[in-house]
Tab-separated table of C-alpha atoms in Angstrom:
chain	number	residue	atom	x	y	z
A	1	GLN	CA	20.932	0.991	1.549
A	2	LEU	CA	17.274	1.252	2.486
A	3	GLN	CA	14.862	0.299	-0.251
A	4	LEU	CA	11.151	-0.392	-0.678
A	5	VAL	CA	10.119	-2.280	-3.803
A	6	GLU	CA	6.540	-2.795	-4.955
A	7	SER	CA	5.483	-5.738	-7.118
A	8	GLY	CA	2.334	-7.433	-8.387
A	9	GLY	CA	0.738	-4.653	-10.397
A	10	GLY	CA	-0.601	-4.909	-13.914
A	11	LEU	CA	-3.749	-4.936	-16.011
A	12	VAL	CA	-6.910	-6.584	-14.703
A	13	GLN	CA	-10.548	-6.581	-15.777
A	14	PRO	CA	-13.224	-4.962	-13.624
A	15	GLY	CA	-14.259	-7.331	-10.849
A	16	GLY	CA	-10.873	-9.013	-10.859
A	17	SER	CA	-8.198	-9.258	-8.194
A	18	LEU	CA	-4.555	-8.352	-7.740
A	19	ARG	CA	-2.089	-8.781	-4.927
A	20	LEU	CA	0.506	-6.075	-4.403
A	21	SER	CA	3.600	-6.736	-2.334
A	22	CYS	CA	5.975	-4.289	-0.684
A	23	ALA	CA	9.409	-5.717	0.046
A	24	ALA	CA	12.000	-4.044	2.252
A	25	PHE	CA	15.737	-4.183	1.793
A	26	GLY	CA	18.151	-2.934	4.404
A	27	PHE	CA	15.682	-2.974	7.293
A	28	ARG	CA	12.942	-5.082	8.833
A	29	LEU	CA	9.414	-4.109	7.912
A	30	ASN	CA	8.190	-4.810	11.446
A	31	SER	CA	10.187	-1.763	12.596
A	32	VAL	CA	7.903	0.594	10.648
A	33	ASN	CA	4.285	1.363	9.973
A	34	ILE	CA	3.566	0.729	6.291
A	35	GLY	CA	1.123	2.606	4.146
A	36	TRP	CA	-0.164	1.927	0.660
A	37	PHE	CA	-1.018	5.079	-1.257
A	38	ARG	CA	-2.142	5.647	-4.829
A	39	GLN	CA	-2.159	8.457	-7.334
A	40	ALA	CA	-4.295	8.588	-10.449
A	41	PRO	CA	-3.499	10.945	-13.352
A	42	GLY	CA	-4.475	14.497	-12.461
A	43	GLU	CA	-5.337	13.518	-8.897
A	44	GLU	CA	-3.613	13.961	-5.558
A	45	ARG	CA	-1.937	11.049	-3.842
A	46	GLU	CA	-4.336	9.366	-1.420
A	47	LEU	CA	-4.157	6.762	1.305
A	48	VAL	CA	-5.389	3.297	0.386
A	49	SER	CA	-4.502	1.381	3.541
A	50	CYS	CA	-1.936	1.237	6.331
A	51	ILE	CA	-0.800	-1.192	8.992
A	52	SER	CA	0.991	-0.707	12.286
A	53	LYS	CA	4.417	-2.108	13.175
A	54	ALA	CA	2.892	-4.974	15.140
A	55	GLY	CA	0.254	-5.619	12.490
A	56	ASP	CA	-2.553	-5.251	15.033
A	57	THR	CA	-4.027	-2.009	13.693
A	58	THR	CA	-5.106	-1.190	10.154
A	59	ASP	CA	-6.846	1.642	8.355
A	60	TYR	CA	-8.573	1.716	4.976
A	61	ALA	CA	-9.886	4.412	2.708
A	62	HIS	CA	-13.669	4.334	2.602
A	63	SER	CA	-13.564	3.629	-1.137
A	64	VAL	CA	-11.673	0.340	-0.678
A	65	LYS	CA	-12.996	-0.893	2.656
A	66	ASP	CA	-14.429	-4.436	2.369
A	67	ARG	CA	-12.623	-4.934	-0.968
A	68	PHE	CA	-8.944	-4.549	-0.022
A	69	SER	CA	-6.995	-6.232	2.764
A	70	ILE	CA	-3.535	-5.348	4.099
A	71	SER	CA	-1.329	-7.832	5.924
A	72	ARG	CA	2.235	-8.487	7.019
A	73	ASP	CA	4.357	-11.518	6.172
A	74	SER	CA	7.314	-11.574	8.530
A	75	ALA	CA	8.817	-14.651	6.885
A	76	THR	CA	9.321	-12.795	3.616
A	77	ASN	CA	9.653	-9.287	5.118
A	78	THR	CA	6.785	-8.013	2.981
A	79	VAL	CA	3.521	-6.170	3.412
A	80	ASN	CA	0.807	-7.312	1.041
A	81	LEU	CA	-2.301	-5.599	-0.268
A	82	GLU	CA	-4.989	-7.951	-1.530
A	83	MET	CA	-7.285	-6.088	-3.896
A	84	ASN	CA	-10.604	-7.687	-4.838
A	85	SER	CA	-13.634	-6.558	-6.825
A	86	LEU	CA	-11.458	-4.039	-8.621
A	87	LYS	CA	-13.099	-1.088	-10.327
A	88	PRO	CA	-11.851	1.207	-13.103
A	89	GLU	CA	-11.562	3.983	-10.528
A	90	ASP	CA	-8.907	1.918	-8.713
A	91	THR	CA	-6.594	2.582	-11.652
A	92	ALA	CA	-3.533	4.430	-10.349
A	93	VAL	CA	0.125	4.158	-9.491
A	94	TYR	CA	0.357	2.451	-6.109
A	95	TYR	CA	3.150	3.255	-3.653
A	96	CYS	CA	4.211	1.690	-0.391
A	97	ALA	CA	5.802	3.903	2.224
A	98	ALA	CA	7.401	3.575	5.654
A	99	ASP	CA	6.778	5.571	8.834
A	100	TRP	CA	9.227	5.084	11.710
A	101	GLY	CA	7.127	6.962	14.248
A	102	PRO	CA	4.229	5.832	16.436
A	103	TYR	CA	1.140	4.644	14.575
A	104	THR	CA	-1.254	7.484	13.861
A	105	PRO	CA	-4.831	6.566	12.829
A	106	GLY	CA	-5.593	7.898	9.374
A	107	CYS	CA	-1.954	7.537	8.309
A	108	SER	CA	-1.338	10.967	6.839
A	109	ALA	CA	1.131	10.822	3.965
A	110	VAL	CA	3.306	13.493	5.606
A	111	LEU	CA	4.260	10.970	8.316
A	112	PHE	CA	5.765	8.563	5.775
A	113	THR	CA	9.362	9.466	5.117
A	114	TYR	CA	10.482	6.656	2.830
A	115	TRP	CA	8.712	5.695	-0.390
A	116	GLY	CA	8.956	3.034	-3.038
A	117	GLN	CA	9.065	3.856	-6.741
A	118	GLY	CA	5.446	2.897	-7.332
A	119	ILE	CA	3.726	0.331	-9.519
A	120	GLN	CA	0.957	0.717	-12.070
A	121	VAL	CA	-2.443	-0.894	-11.538
A	122	THR	CA	-4.867	-0.612	-14.450
A	123	VAL	CA	-8.461	-1.845	-14.211
A	124	SER	CA	-10.002	-1.955	-17.651
A	125	SER	CA	-11.956	-4.241	-19.935
């Protein structure tokens, strides 16, 4: 059974850091492009970052560029999202998702066919 599981969320103060991980079960993560998306209450789901199968191409939303970093860890079959200098507006449910097709810059959510359950990130003092 294919499964994506997010971990590492929680409550953090503004300016703090969190590391989200996306683990795959039933398949190798290097066979898919992985995207991190987020959805805040009352807002549409938006791309945060994505990484190609080979890990050689990445994209970031303008709002997180220079603060967030996406990477692959083949040893643990995970894709990690390092989030630094967190702001209250980063508060959302974060999802990882898999795209089996060729990498498409911009990583539209419609290309991602398999999604994790999501994990809450709250940035608040």
